[in-house]
Coordinates of C-alpha atoms in Angstrom, one line a residue:
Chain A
X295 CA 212.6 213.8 44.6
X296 CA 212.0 216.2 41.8
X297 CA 208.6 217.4 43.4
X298 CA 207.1 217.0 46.9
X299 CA 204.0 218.5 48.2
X300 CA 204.1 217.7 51.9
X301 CA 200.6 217.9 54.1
X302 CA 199.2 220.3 51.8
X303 CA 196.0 222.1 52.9
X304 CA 194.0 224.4 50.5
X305 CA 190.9 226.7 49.7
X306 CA 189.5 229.7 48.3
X307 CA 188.5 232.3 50.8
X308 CA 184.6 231.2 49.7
X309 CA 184.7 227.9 49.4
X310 CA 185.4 224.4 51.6
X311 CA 188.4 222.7 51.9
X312 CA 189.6 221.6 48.3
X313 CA 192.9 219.7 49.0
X314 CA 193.0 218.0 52.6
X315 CA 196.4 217.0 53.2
X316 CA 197.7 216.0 50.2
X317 CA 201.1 214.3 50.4
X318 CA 202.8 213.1 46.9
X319 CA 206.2 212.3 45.6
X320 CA 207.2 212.5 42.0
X321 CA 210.3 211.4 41.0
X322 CA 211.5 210.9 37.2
X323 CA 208.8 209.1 35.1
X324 CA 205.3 209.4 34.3
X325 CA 202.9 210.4 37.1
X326 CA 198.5 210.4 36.4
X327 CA 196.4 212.1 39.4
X328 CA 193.2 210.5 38.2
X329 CA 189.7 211.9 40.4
X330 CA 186.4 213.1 39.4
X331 CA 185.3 216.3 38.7
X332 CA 185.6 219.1 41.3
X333 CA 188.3 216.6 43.5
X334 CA 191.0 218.8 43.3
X335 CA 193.7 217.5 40.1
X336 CA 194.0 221.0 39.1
X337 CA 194.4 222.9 42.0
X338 CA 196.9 220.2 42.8
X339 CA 199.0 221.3 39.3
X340 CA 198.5 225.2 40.1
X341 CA 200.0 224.7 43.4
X342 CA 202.7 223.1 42.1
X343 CA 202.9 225.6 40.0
X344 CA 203.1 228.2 42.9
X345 CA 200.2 230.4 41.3
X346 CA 198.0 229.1 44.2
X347 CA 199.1 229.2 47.7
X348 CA 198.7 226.0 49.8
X349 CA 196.9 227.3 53.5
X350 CA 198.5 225.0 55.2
X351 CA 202.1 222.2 54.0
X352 CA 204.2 223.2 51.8
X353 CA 205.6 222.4 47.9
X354 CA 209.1 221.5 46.7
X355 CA 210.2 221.4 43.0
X356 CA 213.6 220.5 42.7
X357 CA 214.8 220.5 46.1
X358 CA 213.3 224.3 46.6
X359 CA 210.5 225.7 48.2
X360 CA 208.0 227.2 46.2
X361 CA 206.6 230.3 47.7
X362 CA 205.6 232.0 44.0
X363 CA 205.4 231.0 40.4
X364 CA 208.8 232.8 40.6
X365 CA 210.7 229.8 42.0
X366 CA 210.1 227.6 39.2
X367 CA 209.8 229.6 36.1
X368 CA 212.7 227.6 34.0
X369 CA 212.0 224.3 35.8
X370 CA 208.1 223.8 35.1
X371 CA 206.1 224.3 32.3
X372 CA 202.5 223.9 32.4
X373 CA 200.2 223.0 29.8
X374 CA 196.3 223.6 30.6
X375 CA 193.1 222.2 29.4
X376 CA 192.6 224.8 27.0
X377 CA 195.8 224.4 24.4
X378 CA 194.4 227.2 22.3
X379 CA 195.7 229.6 25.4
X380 CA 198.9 227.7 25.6
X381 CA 200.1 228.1 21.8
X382 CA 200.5 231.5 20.8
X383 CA 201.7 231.2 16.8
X384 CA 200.5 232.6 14.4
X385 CA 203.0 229.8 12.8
X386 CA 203.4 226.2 14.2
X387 CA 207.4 226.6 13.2
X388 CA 207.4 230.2 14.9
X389 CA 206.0 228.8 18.1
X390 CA 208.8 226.3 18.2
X391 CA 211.5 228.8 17.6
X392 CA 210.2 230.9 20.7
X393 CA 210.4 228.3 22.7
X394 CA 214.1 227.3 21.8
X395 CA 214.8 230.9 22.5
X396 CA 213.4 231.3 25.9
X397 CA 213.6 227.5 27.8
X398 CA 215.7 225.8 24.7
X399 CA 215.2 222.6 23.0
X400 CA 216.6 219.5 23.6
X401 CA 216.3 218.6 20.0
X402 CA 216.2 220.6 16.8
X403 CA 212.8 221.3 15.4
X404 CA 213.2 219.6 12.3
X405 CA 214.1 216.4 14.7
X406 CA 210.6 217.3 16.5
X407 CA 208.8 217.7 13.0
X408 CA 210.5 214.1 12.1
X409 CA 209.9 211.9 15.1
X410 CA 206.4 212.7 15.7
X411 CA 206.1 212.5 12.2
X412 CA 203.9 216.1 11.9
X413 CA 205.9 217.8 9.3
X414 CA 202.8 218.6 7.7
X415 CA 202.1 221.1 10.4
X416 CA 205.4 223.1 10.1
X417 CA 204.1 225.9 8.6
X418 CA 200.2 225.5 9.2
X419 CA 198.8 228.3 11.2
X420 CA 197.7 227.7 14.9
X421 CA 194.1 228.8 14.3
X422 CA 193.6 226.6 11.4
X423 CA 195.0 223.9 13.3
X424 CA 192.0 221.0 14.7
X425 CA 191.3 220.6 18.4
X426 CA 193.3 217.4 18.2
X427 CA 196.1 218.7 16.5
X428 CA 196.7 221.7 18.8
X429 CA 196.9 219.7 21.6
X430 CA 199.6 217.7 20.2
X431 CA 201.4 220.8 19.3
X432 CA 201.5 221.9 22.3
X433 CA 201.8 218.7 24.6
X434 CA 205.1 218.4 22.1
X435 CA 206.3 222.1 22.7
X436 CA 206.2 221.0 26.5
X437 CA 207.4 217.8 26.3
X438 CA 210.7 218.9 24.0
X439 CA 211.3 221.8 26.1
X440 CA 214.4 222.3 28.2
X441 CA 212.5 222.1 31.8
X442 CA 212.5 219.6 34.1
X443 CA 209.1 219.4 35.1
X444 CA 206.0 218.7 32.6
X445 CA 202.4 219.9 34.3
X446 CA 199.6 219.0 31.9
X447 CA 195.9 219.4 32.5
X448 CA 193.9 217.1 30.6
X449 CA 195.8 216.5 27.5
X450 CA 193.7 213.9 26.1
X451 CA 190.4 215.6 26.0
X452 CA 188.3 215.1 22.8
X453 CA 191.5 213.1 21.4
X454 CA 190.8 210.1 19.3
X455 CA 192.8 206.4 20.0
X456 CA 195.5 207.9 17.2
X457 CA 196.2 210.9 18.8
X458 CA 196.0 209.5 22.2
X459 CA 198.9 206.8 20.8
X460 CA 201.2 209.7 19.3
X461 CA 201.1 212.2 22.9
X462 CA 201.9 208.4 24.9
X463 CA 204.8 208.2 21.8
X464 CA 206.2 211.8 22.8
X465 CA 206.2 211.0 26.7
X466 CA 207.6 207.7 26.2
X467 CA 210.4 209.7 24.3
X468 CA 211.5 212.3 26.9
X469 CA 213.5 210.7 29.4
X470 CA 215.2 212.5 32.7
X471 CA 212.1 214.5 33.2
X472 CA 208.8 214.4 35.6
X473 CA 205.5 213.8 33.7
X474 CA 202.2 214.8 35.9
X475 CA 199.1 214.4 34.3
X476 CA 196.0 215.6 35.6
X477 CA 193.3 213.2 33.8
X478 CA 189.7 212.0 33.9
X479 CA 190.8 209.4 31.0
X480 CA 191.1 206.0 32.5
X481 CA 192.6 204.8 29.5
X482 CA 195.7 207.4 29.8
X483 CA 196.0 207.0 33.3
X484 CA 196.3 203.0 32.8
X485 CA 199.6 203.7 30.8
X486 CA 201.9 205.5 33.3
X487 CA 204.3 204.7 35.5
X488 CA 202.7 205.8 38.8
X489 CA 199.0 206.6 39.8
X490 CA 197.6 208.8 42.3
X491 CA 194.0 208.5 43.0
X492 CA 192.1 211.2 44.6
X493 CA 188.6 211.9 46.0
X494 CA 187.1 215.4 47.8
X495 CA 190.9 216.7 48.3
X496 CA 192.4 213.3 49.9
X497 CA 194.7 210.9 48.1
X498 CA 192.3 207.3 48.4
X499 CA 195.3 205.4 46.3
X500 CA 198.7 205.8 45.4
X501 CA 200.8 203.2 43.1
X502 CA 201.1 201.3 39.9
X503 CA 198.3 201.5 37.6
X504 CA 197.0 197.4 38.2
X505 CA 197.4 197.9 41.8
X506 CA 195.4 201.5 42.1
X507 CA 192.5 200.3 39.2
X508 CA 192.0 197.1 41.4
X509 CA 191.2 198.5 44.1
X510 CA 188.2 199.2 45.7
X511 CA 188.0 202.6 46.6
X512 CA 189.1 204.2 43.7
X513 CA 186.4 202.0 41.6
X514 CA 184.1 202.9 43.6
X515 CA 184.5 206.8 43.6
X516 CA 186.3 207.2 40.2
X517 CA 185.4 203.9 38.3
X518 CA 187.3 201.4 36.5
X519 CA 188.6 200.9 32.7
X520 CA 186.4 198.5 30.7
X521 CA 189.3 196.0 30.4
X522 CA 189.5 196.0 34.4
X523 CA 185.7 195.9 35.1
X524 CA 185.9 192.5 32.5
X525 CA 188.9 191.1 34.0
X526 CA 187.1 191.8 37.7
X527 CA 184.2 189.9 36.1
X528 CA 186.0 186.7 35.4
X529 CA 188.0 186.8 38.2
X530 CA 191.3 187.8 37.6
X531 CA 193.3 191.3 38.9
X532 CA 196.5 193.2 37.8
X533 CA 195.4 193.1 34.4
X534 CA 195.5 196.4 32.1
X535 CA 195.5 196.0 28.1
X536 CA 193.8 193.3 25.9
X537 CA 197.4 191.9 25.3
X538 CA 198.0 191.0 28.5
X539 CA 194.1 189.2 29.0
X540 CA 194.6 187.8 25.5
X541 CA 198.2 186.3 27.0
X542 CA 196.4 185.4 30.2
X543 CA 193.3 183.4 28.9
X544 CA 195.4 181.9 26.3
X545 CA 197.6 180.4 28.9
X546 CA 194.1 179.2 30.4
Chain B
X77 CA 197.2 239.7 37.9
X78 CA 195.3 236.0 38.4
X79 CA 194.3 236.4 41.6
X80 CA 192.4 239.8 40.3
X81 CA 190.7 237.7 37.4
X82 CA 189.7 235.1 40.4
X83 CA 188.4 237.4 42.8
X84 CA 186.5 238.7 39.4
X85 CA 185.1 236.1 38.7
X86 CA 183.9 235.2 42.0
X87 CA 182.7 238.4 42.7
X88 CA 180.3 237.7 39.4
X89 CA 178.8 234.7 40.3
X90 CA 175.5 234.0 40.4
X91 CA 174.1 231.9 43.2
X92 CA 170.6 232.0 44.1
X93 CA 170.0 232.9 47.4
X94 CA 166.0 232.9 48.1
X95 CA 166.6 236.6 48.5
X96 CA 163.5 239.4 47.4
X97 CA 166.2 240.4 45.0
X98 CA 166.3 237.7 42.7
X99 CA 162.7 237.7 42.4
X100 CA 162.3 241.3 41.7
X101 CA 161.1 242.0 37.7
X102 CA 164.5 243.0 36.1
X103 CA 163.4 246.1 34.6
X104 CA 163.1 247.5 38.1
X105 CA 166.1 246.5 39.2
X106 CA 168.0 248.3 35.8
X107 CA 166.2 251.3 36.4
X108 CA 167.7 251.8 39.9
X109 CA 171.3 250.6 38.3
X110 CA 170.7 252.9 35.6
X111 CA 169.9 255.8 37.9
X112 CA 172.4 254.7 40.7
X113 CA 175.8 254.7 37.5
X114 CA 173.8 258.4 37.2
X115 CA 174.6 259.3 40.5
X116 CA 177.7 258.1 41.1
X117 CA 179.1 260.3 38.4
X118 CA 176.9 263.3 39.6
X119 CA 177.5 263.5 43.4
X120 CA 179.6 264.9 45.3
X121 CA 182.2 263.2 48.2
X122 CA 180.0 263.9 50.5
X123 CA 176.7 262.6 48.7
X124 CA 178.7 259.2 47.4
X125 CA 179.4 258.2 51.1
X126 CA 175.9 257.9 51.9
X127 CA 175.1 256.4 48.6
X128 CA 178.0 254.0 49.2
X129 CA 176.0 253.0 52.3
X130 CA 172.6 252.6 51.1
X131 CA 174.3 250.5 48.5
X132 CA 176.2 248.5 51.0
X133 CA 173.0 247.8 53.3
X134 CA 170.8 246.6 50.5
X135 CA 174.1 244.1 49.6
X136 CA 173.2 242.9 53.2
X137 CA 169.6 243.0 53.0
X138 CA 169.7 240.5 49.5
X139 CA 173.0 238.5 50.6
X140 CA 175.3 239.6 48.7
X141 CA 178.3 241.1 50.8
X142 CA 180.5 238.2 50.0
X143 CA 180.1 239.6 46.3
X144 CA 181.2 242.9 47.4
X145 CA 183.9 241.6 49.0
X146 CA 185.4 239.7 46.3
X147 CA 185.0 242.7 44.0
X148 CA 186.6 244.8 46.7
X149 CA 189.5 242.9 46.6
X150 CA 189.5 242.5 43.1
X151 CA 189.4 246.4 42.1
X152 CA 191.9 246.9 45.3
X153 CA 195.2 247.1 42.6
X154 CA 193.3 249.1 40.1
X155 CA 191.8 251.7 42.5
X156 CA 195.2 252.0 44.2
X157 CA 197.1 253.3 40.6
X158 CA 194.2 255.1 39.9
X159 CA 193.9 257.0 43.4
X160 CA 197.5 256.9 42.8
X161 CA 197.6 259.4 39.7
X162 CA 195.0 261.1 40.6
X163 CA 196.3 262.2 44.1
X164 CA 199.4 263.4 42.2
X165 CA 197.4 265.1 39.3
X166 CA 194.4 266.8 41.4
X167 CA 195.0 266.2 45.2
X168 CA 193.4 264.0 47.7
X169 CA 189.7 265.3 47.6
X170 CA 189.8 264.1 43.7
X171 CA 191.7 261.2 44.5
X172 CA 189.1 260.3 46.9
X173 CA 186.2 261.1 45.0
X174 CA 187.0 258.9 41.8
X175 CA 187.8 256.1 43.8
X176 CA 184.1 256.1 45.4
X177 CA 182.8 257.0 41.4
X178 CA 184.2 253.9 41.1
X179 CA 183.5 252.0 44.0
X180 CA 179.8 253.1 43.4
X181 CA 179.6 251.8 40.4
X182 CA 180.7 248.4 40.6
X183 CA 179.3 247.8 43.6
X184 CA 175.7 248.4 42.2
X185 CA 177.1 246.7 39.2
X186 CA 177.8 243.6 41.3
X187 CA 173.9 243.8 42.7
X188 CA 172.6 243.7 39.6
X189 CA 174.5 241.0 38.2
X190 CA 174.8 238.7 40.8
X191 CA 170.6 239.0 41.2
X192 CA 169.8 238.6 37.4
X193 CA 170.6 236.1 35.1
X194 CA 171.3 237.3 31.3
X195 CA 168.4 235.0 30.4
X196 CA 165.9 236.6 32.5
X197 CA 166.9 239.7 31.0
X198 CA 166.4 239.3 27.5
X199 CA 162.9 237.5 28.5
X200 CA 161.7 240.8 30.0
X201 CA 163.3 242.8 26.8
X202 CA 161.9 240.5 24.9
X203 CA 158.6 241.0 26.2
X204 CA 159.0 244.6 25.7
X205 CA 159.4 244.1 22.2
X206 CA 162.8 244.1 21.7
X207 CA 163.9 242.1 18.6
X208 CA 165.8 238.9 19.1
X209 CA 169.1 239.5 17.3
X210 CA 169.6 242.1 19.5
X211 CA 169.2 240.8 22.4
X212 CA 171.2 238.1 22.3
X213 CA 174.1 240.1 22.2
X214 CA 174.4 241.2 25.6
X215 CA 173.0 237.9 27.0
X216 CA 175.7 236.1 25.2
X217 CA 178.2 238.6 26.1
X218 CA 177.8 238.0 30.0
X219 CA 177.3 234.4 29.6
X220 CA 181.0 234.5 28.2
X221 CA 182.6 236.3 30.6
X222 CA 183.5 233.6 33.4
X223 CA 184.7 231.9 30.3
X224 CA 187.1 234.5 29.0
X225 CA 188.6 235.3 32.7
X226 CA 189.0 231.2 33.2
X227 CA 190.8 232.1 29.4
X228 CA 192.7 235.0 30.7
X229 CA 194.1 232.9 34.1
X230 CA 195.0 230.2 32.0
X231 CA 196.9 231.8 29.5
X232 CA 198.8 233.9 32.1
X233 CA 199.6 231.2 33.8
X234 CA 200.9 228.8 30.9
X235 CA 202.6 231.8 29.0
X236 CA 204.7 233.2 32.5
X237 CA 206.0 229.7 33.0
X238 CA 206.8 229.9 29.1
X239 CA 208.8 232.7 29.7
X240 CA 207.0 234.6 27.1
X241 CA 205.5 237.1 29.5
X242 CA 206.6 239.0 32.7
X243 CA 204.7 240.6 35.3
X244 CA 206.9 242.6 37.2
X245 CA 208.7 244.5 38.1
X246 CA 207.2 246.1 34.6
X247 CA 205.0 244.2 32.4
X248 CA 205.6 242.6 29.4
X249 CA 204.5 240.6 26.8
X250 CA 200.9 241.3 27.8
X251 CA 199.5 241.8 24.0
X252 CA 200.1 238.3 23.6
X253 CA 197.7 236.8 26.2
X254 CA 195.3 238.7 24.5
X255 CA 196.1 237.2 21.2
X256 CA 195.6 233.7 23.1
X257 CA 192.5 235.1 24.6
X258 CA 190.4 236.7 22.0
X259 CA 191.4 233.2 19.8
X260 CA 190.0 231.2 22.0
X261 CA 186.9 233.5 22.5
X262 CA 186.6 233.4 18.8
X263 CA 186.7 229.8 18.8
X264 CA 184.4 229.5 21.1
X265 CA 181.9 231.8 19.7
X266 CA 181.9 229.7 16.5
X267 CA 181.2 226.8 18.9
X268 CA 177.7 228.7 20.3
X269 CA 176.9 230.2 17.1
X270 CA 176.8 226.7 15.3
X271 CA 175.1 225.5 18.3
X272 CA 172.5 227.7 18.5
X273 CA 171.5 227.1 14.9
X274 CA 171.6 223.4 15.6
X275 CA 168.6 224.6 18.1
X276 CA 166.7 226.7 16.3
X277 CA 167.3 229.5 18.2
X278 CA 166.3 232.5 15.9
X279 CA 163.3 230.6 14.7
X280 CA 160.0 231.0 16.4
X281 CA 158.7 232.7 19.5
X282 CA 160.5 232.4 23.3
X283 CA 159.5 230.5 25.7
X284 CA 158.9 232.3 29.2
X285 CA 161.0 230.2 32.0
X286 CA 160.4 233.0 34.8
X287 CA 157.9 234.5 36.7
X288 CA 158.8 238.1 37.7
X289 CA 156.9 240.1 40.7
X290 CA 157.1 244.0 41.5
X291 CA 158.5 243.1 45.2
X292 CA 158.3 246.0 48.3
X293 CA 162.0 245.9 48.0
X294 CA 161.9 246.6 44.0
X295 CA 159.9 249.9 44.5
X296 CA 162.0 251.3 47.9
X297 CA 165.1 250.8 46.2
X298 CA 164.0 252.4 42.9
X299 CA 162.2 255.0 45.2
X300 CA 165.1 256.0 47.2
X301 CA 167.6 256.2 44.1
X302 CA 165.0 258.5 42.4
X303 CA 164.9 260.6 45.7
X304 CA 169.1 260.7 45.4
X305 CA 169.0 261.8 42.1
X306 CA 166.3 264.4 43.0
X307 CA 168.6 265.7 45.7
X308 CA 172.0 266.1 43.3
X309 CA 170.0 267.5 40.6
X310 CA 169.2 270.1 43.5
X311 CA 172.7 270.7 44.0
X312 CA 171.6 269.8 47.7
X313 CA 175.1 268.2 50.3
X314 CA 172.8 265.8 51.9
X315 CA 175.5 265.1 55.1
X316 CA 175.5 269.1 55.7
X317 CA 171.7 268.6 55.2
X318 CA 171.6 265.8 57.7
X319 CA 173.6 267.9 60.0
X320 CA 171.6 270.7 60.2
X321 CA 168.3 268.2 60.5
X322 CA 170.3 266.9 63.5
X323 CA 171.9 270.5 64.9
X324 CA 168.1 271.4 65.0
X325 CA 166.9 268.2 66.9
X326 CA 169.7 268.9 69.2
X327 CA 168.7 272.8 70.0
X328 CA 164.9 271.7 69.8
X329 CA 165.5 269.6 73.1

């Protein structure tokens, strides 16, 4: 396993219990902790991270126990919900070169430019840059880095379909690596490998995404996609896009 | 350095707490900051421990040691290399006195802020005739600030995993979270700027959302500040003054 956390316990010294013994595995893949608001996703991330402290369990990242941040700076990289934090600049190219010098790349950033097919950004600067596109400069500086570990804390917000399409492109492209994605977006979460469902701190369900949207308990405390809530309606379970209910109900 | 900005930023939150305090018309409660930030740079050791505790029992009366306690922890570091240089610079009795200037201050700083909201305090300047445009400077100002310290922790964190920045054993690379910071702030000021044009919000008169009252506890805290600053300005050490009050109880009986 590339990550573990193992029976872990957390809280501020002023607040309740956040994360009630929260076991997870993540091996190489995709991974979505879907929840609602205030459940815990990014406290989950920042432990991982080692900047928080679990009270009780502990956290593994690569076969090591993380006490501080210290244990897996070269092995994580983090992304949070605020990109414009995240990517530095001034220039989209300079940012790119920083990051080949102090994690590496795994390609070369023309490559990069090329494959996600943003080489008009090359030499835009970072604070002219649109919500959209900021986050997909810096969901690719993660994604291309030479780390093992991709933390990234709601990378779809405010994203149109397009954009949502071309960040799903760059993860589908990066193999060998662990993917955790903290989300509210039901529509991102229903593309991963692996989904964890949590509610007030507790993991409620834990599988693939037609197994964890069917079931019960997470609809009921998170919700469903549209496509699921229809497919419930008439009946039928497992399903996940409108290719696979078109293929269904034209078997029908 | 994130766990400071946390504790910060606790330490700042408002909660309401049915206490007197939060009731209490905001001007009386700035006049007895105002006069307390007087003080504290004013008195002497001796005088600053017993403002410290008057401070720390009115925290108690209105609820808000858990405030003081986060912002103790928070200025723990800071006051520690502070105390540091100035134990090595001027001796202990400096050392010791800057670091309850200090403590003082952000303690009563604390009070204040946790027991008014910036809104009710432009309503009362407003009242007083204060124009508009200036007001909403500060209020936006301290409306922003859990925002920026969410900012700060953020872009620490992302930018030491990045490898960009280092923390110890000797910080670097710190210029550049506050490159990430005061973007981010900037975007988000053009965010509330646009926003409060789309609402009108330097057009026409304000509307009044609290009701203020001049509480019992208002007027003793104000009182007992303005006796304090009555006593420094006398030059008077109110612990040898105490003393001798109680060495002549003592002989008395």
């Amino acid at each position: 396993m590339f990550v573990q956390l193992k029976d872990v316990w957390f809280k501020y010294s002023h607040t309740d219990w956040i994360l009630k013994g929260i076991s997870m595995k993540f091996g190489r893949g995709i991974f979505a902790i879907v929840g609602p608001n205030g459940s815990g996703k990014t406290t989950i991330l920042r432990v991982i991270c080692g900047f928080l402290k679990p009270r009780k369990g502990s956290v593994f990242v690569l076969g090591r126990k993380v006490q501080s941040y210290k244990d897996v700076i070269g092995k994580v990289i983090y992304v949070p919900t605020n990109p414009t934090v995240f990517v530095i600049g001034p220039i989209v190219y300079n940012e790119f070169m920083k990051i080949s010098k102090t994690l590496g790349l795994e390609k070369s950033i023309d490559e990069i430019f090329e494959e996600l097919n943003i080489k008009e950004l090359r030499n835009r600067r970072i604070f002219n840059l649109s919500e959209g596109q900021l986050r997909l400069v810096s969901i690719a500086l993660a994604a291309f880095s030479k780390v093992d570990v991709l933390l990234l804390d709601e990378p779809t917000v405010g994203l149109d379909r397009v954009y949502r399409d071309k960040i799903m492109e760059i993860f589908k492209q990066i193999k060998n690596k662990v993917v955790i994605i903290a989300t509210n977006d039901l529509r991102l979460a229903t593309r991963v490998d692996y989904v964890y469902a949590i509610n007030e701190g507790q993991v409620i369900s834990e599988g693939s995404p037609s197994k964890v949207f069917y079931d019960k308990k997470v609809i009921e405390a998170i919700g469903a996609p549209e496509i699921v809530t229809f497919a419930r309606r008439i009946g039928l379970s497992g399903v996940l896009t409108p290719q696979q209910l078109a293929k269904i109900l034209r078997e029908m | 350095m994130s766990w400071v900005l946390r504790n910060l930023s606790y330490a700042f939150h408002f909660r309401r707490e049915n206490s007197v305090a939060e009731i209490t018309h905001p001007i009386l409660k700035l006049v007895g900051l105002l006069i307390t930030i007087i003080i504290a740079v004013s008195a002497n050791v001796s005088n600053l421990m017993i403002l410290l505790i008057i401070i720390l029992i009115e925290a108690l009366y209105i609820r808000r040691i858990r405030n003081i306690f986060e912002i103790s922890k928070a200025m723990m570091f800071p006051l520690f290399f502070v105390g540091f240089f100035a134990l090595i610079l001027y001796g202990i009795t400096k050392a010791l006195e800057l670091i309850l200037r200090l403590l003082v201050i952000g303690y009563a700083i604390i009070i204040f802020m946790t027991t008014t909201l910036p809104s009710e305090l432009a309503q009362v300047f407003e009242s007083i005739g204060i124009p508009r445009k200036i007001i909403i400077i500060p209020e936006l100002a301290l409306r922003v600030i859990p925002y920026i310290a969410s900012d700060t922790q953020q872009a620490i964190e992302s930018l030491l995993l990045r490898k960009e920045i280092k923390l110890s054993p000797i910080p670097r690379g710190i210029s550049k979270v506050f490159a990430a910071v005061i973007m981010s702030a900037v975007k988000r000021s053009n965010f509330l700027a646009e926003a409060l044009l789309a609402k009108h919000y330097f057009q026409g008169k304000g509307t009044k959302f609290y009701e203020f009252k001049i509480t019992v506890y208002g007027i003793i805290q104000l009182v007992v500040k303005i006796l304090f600053l009555i006593v420094i300005m006398l030059s008077i050490n109110l612990t040898t003054m105490l003393l001798n009050v109680f060495t002549l109880f003592s002989i008395a009986k």
